[in-house]
Coordinates of C-alpha atoms and ligand atoms in Angstrom, one line a residue:
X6 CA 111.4 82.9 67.6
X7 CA 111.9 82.1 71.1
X8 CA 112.0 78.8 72.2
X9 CA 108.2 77.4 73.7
X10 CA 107.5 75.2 76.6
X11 CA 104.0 73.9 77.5
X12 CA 103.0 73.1 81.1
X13 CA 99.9 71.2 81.7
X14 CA 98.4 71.5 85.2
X15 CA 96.7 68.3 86.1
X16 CA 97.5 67.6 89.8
X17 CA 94.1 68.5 91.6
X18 CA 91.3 66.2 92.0
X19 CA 88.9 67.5 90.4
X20 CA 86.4 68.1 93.9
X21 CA 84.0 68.9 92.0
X22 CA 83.5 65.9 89.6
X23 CA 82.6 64.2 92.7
X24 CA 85.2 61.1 92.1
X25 CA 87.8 59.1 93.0
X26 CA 89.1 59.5 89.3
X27 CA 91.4 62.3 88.9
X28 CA 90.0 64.8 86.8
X29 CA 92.5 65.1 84.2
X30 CA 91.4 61.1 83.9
X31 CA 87.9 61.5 83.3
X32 CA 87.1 60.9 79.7
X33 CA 85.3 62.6 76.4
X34 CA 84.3 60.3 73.6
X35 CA 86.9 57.4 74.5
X36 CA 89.8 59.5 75.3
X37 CA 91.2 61.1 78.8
X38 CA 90.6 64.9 79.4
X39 CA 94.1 65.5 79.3
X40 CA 95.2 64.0 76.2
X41 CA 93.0 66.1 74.9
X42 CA 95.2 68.7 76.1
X43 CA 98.6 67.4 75.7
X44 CA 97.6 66.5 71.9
X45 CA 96.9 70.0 71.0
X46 CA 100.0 71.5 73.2
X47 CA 102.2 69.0 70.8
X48 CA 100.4 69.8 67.7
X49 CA 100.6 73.8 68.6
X50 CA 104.5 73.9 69.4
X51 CA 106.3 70.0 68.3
X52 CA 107.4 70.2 71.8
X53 CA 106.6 67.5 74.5
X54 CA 104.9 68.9 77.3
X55 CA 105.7 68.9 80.9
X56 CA 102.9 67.7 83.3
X57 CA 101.9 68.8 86.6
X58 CA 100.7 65.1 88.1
X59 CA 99.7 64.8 91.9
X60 CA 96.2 63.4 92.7
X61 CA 96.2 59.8 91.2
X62 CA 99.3 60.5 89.0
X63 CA 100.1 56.8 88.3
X64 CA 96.9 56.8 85.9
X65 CA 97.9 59.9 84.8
X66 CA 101.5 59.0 83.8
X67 CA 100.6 55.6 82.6
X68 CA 97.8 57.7 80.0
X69 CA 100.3 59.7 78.9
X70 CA 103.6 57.7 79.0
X71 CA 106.0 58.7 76.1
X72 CA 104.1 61.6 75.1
X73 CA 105.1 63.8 78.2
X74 CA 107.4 64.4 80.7
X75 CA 106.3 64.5 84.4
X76 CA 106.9 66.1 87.4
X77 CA 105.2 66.0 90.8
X78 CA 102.9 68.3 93.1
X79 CA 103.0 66.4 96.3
X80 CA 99.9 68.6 97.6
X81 CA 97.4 70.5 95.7
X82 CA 98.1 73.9 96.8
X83 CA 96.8 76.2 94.0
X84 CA 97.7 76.4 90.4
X85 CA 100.7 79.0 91.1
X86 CA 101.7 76.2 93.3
X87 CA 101.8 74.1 90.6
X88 CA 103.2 76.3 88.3
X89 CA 105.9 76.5 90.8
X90 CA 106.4 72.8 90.9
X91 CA 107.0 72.9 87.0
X92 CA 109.3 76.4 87.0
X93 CA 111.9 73.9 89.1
X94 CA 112.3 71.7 86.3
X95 CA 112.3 74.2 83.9
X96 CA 115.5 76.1 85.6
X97 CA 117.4 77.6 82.9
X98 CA 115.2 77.4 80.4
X99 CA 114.8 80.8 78.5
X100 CA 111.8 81.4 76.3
X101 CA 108.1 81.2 76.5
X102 CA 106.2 79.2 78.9
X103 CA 102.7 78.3 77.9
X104 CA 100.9 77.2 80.8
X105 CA 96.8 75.1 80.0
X106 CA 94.6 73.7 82.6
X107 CA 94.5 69.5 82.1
X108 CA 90.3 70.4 82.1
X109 CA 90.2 72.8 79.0
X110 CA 90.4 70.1 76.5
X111 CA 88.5 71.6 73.5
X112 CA 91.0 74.2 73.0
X113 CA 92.6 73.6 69.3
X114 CA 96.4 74.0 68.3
X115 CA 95.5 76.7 65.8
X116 CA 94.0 79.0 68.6
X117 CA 97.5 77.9 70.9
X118 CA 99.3 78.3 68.0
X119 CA 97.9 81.5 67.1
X120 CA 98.1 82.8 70.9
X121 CA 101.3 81.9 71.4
X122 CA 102.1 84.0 67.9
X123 CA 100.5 86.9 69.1
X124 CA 102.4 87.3 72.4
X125 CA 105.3 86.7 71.1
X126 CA 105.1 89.2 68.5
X127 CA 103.9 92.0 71.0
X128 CA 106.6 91.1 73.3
X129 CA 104.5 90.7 76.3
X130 CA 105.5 89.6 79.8
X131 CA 102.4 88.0 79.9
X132 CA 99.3 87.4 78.1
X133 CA 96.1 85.8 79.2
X134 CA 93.6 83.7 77.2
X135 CA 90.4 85.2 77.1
X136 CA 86.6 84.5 76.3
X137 CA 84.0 86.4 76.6
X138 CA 81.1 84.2 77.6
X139 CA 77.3 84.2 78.0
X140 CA 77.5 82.6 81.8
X141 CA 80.9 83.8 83.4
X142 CA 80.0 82.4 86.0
X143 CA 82.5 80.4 88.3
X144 CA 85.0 81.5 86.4
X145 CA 88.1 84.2 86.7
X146 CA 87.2 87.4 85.4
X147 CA 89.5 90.0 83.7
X148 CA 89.9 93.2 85.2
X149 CA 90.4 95.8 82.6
X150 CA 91.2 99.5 83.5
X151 CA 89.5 102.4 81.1
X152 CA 91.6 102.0 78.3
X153 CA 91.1 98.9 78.0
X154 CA 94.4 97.0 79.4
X155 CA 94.4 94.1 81.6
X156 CA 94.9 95.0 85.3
X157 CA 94.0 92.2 87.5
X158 CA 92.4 88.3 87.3
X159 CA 90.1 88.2 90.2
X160 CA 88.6 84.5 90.8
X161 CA 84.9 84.2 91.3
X162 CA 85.1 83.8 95.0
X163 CA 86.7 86.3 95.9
X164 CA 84.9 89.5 93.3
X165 CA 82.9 91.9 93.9
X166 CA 79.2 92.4 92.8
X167 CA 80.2 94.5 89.9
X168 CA 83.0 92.4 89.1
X169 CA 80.9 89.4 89.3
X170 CA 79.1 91.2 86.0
X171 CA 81.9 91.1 84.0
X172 CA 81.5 88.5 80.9
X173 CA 85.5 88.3 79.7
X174 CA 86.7 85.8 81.9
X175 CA 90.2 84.3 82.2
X176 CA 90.5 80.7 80.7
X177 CA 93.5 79.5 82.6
X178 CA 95.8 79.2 80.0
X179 CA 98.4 81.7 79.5
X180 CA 102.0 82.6 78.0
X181 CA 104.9 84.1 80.4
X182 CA 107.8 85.1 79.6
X183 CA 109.8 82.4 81.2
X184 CA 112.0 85.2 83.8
X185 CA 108.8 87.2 84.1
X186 CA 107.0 83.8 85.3
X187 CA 110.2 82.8 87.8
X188 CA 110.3 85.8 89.1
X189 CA 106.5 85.8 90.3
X190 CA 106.1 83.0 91.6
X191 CA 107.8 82.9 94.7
X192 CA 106.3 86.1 95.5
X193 CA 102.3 84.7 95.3
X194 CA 100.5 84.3 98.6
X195 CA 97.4 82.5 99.4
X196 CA 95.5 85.5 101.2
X197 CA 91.9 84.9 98.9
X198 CA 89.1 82.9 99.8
X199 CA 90.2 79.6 98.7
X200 CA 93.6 79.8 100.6
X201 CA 95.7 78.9 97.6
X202 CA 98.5 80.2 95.7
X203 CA 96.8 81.7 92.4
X204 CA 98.5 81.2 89.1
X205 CA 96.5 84.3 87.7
X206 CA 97.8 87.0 90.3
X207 CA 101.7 86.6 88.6
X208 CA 99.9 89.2 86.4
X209 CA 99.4 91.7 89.2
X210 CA 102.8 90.8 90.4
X211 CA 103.8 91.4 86.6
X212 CA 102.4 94.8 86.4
X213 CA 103.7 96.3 89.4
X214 CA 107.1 95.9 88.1
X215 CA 106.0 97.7 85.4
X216 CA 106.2 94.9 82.5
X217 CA 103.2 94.6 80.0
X218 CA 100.6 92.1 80.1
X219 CA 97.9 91.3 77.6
X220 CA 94.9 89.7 76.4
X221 CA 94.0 87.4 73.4
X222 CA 90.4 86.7 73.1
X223 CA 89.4 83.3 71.8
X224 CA 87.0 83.5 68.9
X225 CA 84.9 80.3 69.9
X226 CA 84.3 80.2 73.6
X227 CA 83.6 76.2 73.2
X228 CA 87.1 76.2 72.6
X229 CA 88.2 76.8 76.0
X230 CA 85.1 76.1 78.0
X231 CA 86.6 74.4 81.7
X232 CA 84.6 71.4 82.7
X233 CA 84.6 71.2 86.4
X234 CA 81.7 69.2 86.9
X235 CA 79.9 66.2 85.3
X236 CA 77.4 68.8 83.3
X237 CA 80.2 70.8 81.7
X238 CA 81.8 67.1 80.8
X239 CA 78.5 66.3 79.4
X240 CA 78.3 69.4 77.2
X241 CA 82.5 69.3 76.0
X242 CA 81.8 65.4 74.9
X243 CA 78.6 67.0 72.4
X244 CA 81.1 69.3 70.8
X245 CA 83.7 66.7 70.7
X246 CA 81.3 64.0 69.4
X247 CA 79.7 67.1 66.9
X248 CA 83.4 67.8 66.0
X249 CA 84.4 64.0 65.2
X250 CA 80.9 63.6 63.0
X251 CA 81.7 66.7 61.4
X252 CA 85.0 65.7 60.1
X253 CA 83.7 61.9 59.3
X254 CA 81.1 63.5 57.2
X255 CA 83.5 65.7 55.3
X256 CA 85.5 62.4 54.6
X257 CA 82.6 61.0 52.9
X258 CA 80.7 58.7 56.0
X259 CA 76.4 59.4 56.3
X260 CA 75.7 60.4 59.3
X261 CA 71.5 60.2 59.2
X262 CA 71.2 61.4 62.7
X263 CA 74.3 63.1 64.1
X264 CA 72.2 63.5 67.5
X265 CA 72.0 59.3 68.0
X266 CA 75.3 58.5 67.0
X267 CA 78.3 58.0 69.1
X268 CA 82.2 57.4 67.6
X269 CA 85.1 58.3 69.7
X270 CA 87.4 60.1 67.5
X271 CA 90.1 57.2 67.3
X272 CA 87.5 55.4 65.3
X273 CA 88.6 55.2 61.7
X274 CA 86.0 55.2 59.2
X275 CA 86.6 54.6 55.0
X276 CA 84.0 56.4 52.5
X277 CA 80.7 55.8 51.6
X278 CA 79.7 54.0 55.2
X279 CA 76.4 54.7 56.3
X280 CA 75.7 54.7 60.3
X281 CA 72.2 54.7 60.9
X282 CA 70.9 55.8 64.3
X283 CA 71.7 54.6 67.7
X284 CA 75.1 53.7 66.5
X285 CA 78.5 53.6 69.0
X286 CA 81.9 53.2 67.4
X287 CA 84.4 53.3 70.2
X288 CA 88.1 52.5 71.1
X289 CA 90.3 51.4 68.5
X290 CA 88.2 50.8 65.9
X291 CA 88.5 50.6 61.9
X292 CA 86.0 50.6 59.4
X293 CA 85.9 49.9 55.8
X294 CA 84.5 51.7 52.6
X295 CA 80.3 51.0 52.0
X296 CA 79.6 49.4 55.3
X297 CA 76.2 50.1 56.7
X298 CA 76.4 50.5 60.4
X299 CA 73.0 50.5 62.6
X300 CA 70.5 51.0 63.4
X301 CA 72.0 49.9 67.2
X302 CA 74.9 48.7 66.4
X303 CA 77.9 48.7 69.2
X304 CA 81.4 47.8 67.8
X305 CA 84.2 48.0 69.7
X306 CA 87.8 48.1 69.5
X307 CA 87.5 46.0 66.1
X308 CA 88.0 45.9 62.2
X309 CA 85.5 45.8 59.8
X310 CA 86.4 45.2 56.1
X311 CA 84.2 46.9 53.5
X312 CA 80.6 46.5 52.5
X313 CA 80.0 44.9 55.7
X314 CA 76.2 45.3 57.2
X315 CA 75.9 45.4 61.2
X316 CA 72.5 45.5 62.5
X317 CA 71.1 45.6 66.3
X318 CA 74.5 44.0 67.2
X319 CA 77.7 43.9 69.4
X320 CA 80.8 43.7 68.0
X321 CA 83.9 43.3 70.2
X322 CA 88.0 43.2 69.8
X323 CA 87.2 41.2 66.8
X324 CA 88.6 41.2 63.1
X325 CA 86.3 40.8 60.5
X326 CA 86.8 40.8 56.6
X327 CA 84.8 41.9 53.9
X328 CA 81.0 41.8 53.1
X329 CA 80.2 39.9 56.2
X330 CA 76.8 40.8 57.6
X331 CA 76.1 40.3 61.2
X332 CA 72.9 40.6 62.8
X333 CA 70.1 41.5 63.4
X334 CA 70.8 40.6 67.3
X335 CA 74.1 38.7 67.0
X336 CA 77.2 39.0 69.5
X337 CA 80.7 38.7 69.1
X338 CA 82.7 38.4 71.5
X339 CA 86.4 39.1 72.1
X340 CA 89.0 37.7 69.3
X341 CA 87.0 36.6 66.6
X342 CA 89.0 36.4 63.6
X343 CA 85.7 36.2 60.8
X344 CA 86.7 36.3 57.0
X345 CA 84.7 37.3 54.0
X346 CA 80.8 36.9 52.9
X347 CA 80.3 34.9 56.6
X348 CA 76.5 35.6 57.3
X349 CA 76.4 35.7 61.4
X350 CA 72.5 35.7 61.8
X351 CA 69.6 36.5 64.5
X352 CA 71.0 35.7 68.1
X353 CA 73.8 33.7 67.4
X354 CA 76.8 34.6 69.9
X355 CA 80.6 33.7 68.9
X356 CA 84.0 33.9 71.5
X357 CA 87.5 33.6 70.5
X358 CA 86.7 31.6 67.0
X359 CA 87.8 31.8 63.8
X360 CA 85.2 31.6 60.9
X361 CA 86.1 30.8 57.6
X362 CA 84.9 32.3 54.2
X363 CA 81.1 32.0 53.2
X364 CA 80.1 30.3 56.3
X365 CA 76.7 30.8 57.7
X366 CA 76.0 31.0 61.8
X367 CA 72.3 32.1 60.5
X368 CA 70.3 31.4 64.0
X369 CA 70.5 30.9 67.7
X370 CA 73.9 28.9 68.0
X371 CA 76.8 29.5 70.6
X372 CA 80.0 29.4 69.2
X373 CA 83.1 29.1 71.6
X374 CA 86.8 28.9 71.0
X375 CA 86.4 27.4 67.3
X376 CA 87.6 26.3 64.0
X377 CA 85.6 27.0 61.5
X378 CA 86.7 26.4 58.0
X379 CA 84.8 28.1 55.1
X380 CA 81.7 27.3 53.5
X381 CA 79.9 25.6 56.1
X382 CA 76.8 25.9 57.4
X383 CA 75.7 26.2 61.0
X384 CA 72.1 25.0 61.8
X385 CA 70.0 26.6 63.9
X386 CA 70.5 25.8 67.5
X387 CA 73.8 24.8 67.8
X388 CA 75.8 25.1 70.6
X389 CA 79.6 24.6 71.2
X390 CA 79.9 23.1 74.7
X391 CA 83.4 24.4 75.0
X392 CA 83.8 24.5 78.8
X393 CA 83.4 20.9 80.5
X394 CA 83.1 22.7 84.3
X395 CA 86.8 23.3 85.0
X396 CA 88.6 23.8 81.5
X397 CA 88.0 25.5 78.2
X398 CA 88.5 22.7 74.8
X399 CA 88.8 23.7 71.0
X400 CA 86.4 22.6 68.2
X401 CA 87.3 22.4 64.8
X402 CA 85.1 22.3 61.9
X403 CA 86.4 21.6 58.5
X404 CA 85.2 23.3 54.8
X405 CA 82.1 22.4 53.6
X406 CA 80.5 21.0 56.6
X407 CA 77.4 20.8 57.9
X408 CA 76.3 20.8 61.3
X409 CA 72.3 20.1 61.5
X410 CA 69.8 21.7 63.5
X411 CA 70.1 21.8 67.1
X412 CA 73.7 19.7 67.8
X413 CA 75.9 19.9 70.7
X414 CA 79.5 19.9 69.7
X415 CA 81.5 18.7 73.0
X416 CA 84.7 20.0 72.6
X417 CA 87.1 19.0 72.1
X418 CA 86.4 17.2 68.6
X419 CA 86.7 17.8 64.9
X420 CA 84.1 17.3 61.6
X421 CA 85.7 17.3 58.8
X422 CA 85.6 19.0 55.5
X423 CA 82.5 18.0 54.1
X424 CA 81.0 15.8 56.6
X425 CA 77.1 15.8 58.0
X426 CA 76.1 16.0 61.4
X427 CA 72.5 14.8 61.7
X428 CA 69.9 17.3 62.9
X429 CA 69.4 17.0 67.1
X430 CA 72.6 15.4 67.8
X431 CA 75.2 15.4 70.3
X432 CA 78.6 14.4 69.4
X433 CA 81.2 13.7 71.4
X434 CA 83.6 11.9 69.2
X435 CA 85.4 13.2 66.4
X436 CA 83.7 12.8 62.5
X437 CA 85.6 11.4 59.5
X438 CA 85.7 13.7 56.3
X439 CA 82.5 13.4 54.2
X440 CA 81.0 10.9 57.1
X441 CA 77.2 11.5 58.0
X442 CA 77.1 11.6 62.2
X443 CA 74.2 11.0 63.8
X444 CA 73.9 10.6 67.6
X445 CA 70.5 10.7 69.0
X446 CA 67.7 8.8 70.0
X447 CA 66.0 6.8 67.2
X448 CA 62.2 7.7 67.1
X449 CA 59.5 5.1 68.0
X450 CA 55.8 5.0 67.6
X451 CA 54.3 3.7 70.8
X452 CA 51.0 4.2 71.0
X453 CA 49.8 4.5 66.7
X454 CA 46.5 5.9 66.8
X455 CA 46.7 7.2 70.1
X456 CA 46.0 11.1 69.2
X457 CA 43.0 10.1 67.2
X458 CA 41.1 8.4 70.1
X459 CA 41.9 10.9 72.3
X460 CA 40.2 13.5 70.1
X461 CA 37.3 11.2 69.3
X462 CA 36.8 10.7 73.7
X463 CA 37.1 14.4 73.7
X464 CA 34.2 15.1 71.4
X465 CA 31.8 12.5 72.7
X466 CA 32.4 14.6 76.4
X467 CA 31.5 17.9 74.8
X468 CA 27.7 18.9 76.1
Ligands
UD1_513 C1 91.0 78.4 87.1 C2 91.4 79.8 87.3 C3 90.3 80.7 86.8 C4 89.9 80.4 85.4 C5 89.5 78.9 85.3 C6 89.3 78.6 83.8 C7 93.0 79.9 89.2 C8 93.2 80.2 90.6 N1 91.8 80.1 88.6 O1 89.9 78.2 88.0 O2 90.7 82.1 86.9 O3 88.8 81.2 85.1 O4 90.6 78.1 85.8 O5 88.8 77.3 83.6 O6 93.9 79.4 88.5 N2 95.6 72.2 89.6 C9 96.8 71.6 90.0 N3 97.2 71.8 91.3 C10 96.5 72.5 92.2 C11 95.3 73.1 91.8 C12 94.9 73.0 90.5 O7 97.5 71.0 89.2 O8 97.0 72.6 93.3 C13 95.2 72.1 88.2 C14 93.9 71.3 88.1 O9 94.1 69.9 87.9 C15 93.3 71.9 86.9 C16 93.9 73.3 86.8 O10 95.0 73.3 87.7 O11 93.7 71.3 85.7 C17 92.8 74.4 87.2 O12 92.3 74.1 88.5 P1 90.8 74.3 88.9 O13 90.6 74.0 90.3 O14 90.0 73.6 87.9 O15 90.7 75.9 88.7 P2 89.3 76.7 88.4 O16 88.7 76.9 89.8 O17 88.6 76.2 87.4
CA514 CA1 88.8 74.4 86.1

């Protein structure tokens, strides 16, 4: 077998996309369009691919640090151009060169893997990934004489009528036989309509020195569909967000309506979770056996343990353990640490806190940059007043507390285990273990009576 090399182009801009992101940037389902690419150039040949980087190439580099090597297309000249860019580094090598678009990024590493095979095992000079597709257009399209071999690749712009009706069209990724590739290169010019040095004529260049060239038709044109524009992103996210469902399903997750659900496919997902409708899963995320995700809920870049329920809720860079149930309308903010059977309930919104085991935060409460032990119970209303205008203070609750109905905490203080906090008070100073706190205006009766001679005036008025 000869030795492989994969060469990712991912210089241009992307014009067509319409912003300042670099193409190869923009992302499916979580995850950069090139990664996509890289990840299936790795999986295909174990080799770490070399990428073409121009246009915004520090966000490009940064993506894929460690993963790829780099080298640098100062300006955007045409994918032979950049092919070119990459054949300097590659000086000496001897082998095949595989050479992928950054914006193909459905393409799997057992069609690569099985392309890649197949050329090698004809012993071509070159051979050109192929689909034949519904809509060709916009695309290359292969030139084929009567017998049926490949002759030309003749781009969209610059085709004829008749060659505009061809359906197999060219899908940018290719294998070369490494001297076949070095050889062509310097000899492309840029006289098309676009002005740029075409990757696609080295097979022209190819055949008129009298070497073979060939084509391998992908089976499932989704596989290498090129998204160019934010329509054709739109559509490559549905396959990959079809694809990642797919798979979840087959691991055991219930997917009731694959059409309203969203999980980038980092997510991590144990068996037997249901996600009900209008669910998103995204970024780092891990989720435990028997959950019950949804409907509308938004977790993000968090752990869930198992049997956990999330309803109508946002969950954020948070860690939460076992059968906790959160929601309907609750909010967790970033770094939460919230262990087992804690109930967070109906608007209640928690920051950088750590909840304890059993504890309820049932209704309307603000929790900020707390202690909470287990077992207590948070009333409704209460708010953490964490932030005193200039600086953020801690709160600490201990086991077995209870903090009545509508309190203000101001941080920083402490309850302890097992203390009471009266209903509608606002503390300030700390509270002993097992103490009862109360801090609020005693109630008087002014005026006794005073509601049942205003009724009485009332009726005498009435006509
Ligand atoms: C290219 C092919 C076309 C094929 C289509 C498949 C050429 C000339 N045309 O067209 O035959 O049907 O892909 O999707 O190759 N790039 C650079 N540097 C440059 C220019 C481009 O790195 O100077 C990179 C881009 O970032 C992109 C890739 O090369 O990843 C392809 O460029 P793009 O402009 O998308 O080519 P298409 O017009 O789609
Ligand atoms: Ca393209």
């Amino acid at each position: 077998m000869p030795e492989v090399r994969c060469v990712i182009l991912a210089a241009g801009q992307g014009t067509r996309m319409k912003s300042n992101l670099p193409k190869a940037m923009h992302p499916l389902a979580g995850r950069p369009m090139v990664d996509y690419v890289v990840r299936a150039a790795t999986a295909a040949t174990g080799e770490r691919p070399l990428v073409v980087v121009g246009y915004g190439r520090e966000l490009v580099e940064a993506a894929l640090a460690g993963r790829a090597d780099f080298v640098v297309q100062k300006e955007q000249l045409g994918t032979g151009h950049a092919a070119a860019q990459a054949a300097e580094k590659l000086t000496g090598f001897r082998g095949t060169v595989v050479v992928l678009p950054c914006d193909t990024p459905l393409i799997s590493p057992r069609t690569l893997a099985d392309f890649i095979a197949t050329h090698e095992r004809a012993g071509a000079a070159v051979t050109v990934l192929t689909a034949a597709l519904e809509d060709p257009s916009g695309y290359g399209r292969v030139i084929r004489s009567a017998d049926g071999r490949v002759t030309a690749v003749v781009e969209d712009r610059d085709a004829t009528p008749e060659q505009r009706a061809i359906r197999e069209i060219n899908t940018a990724i290719y294998c070369f036989d490494s001297q076949t590739l070095f050889a062509a290169l310097p000899r492309l010019r840029r006289d098309n309509a676009q002005q740029e040095y075409y990757l696609p004529d080295v097979v022209e260049l190819t055949l008129a020195d009298g070497r073979p060239v060939h084509a391998y038709q992908a089976g499932d044109p989704d596989e290498v569909s090129g998204v160019n524009n934010r329509r054709q992103q739109a559509q490559a996210e549905a396959v990959v967000r079809r694809r990642t469902l797919d798979r979840l399903m087959d691991e055991g997750v219930t997917v009731v309506d694959p059409e309203t659900t969203f999980i980038d496919d980092t997510v991590k997902v144990g068996p037997d979770v249901t996600v009900l409708p209008f669910t998103f899963i995204s970024g780092e995320s891990e989720v435990g056996p028997e959950c019950r995700l949804g409907p509308a809920a938004d977790i993000r870049d968090s752990r869930l343990g198992r049997e956990c329920v999330v309803q109508y809720s946002v969950v954020e860079k948070s860690a939460v353990a076992d059968r906790v149930t959160i929601g309907p309308f609750a909010h967790l903010r970033a770094d939460n640490e919230v262990a087992s059977d804690v109930r967070v309930g109906n608007y209640a919104e928690i920051k950088n806190s750590r909840v304890g085991p059993g504890t309820k935060i049932s209704h309307h409460s603000y929790i900020g940059d707390a202690d909470i032990g287990g077992e207590v119970n948070i009333g409704a209303g209460v708010v953490v007043v964490n932030f005193d205008g200039l600086r953020k203070h801690r709160t600490e609750i201990g086991e077995g507390a209870f903090i009545g109905c509508n309190n203000n905490l101001v941080a920083p203080m402490k309850v302890g285990p097992g203390a009471y906090t009266a209903a509608g008070s606002t503390l300030t100073k700390d509270v002993p273990a097992d103490a009862l706190a109360v801090s609020r205006e005693r109630q008087q009766v002014h005026l006794a009576g005073w509601a049942r001679r205003r009724r009485e005036k009332a009726n005498k008025e009435e006509p």
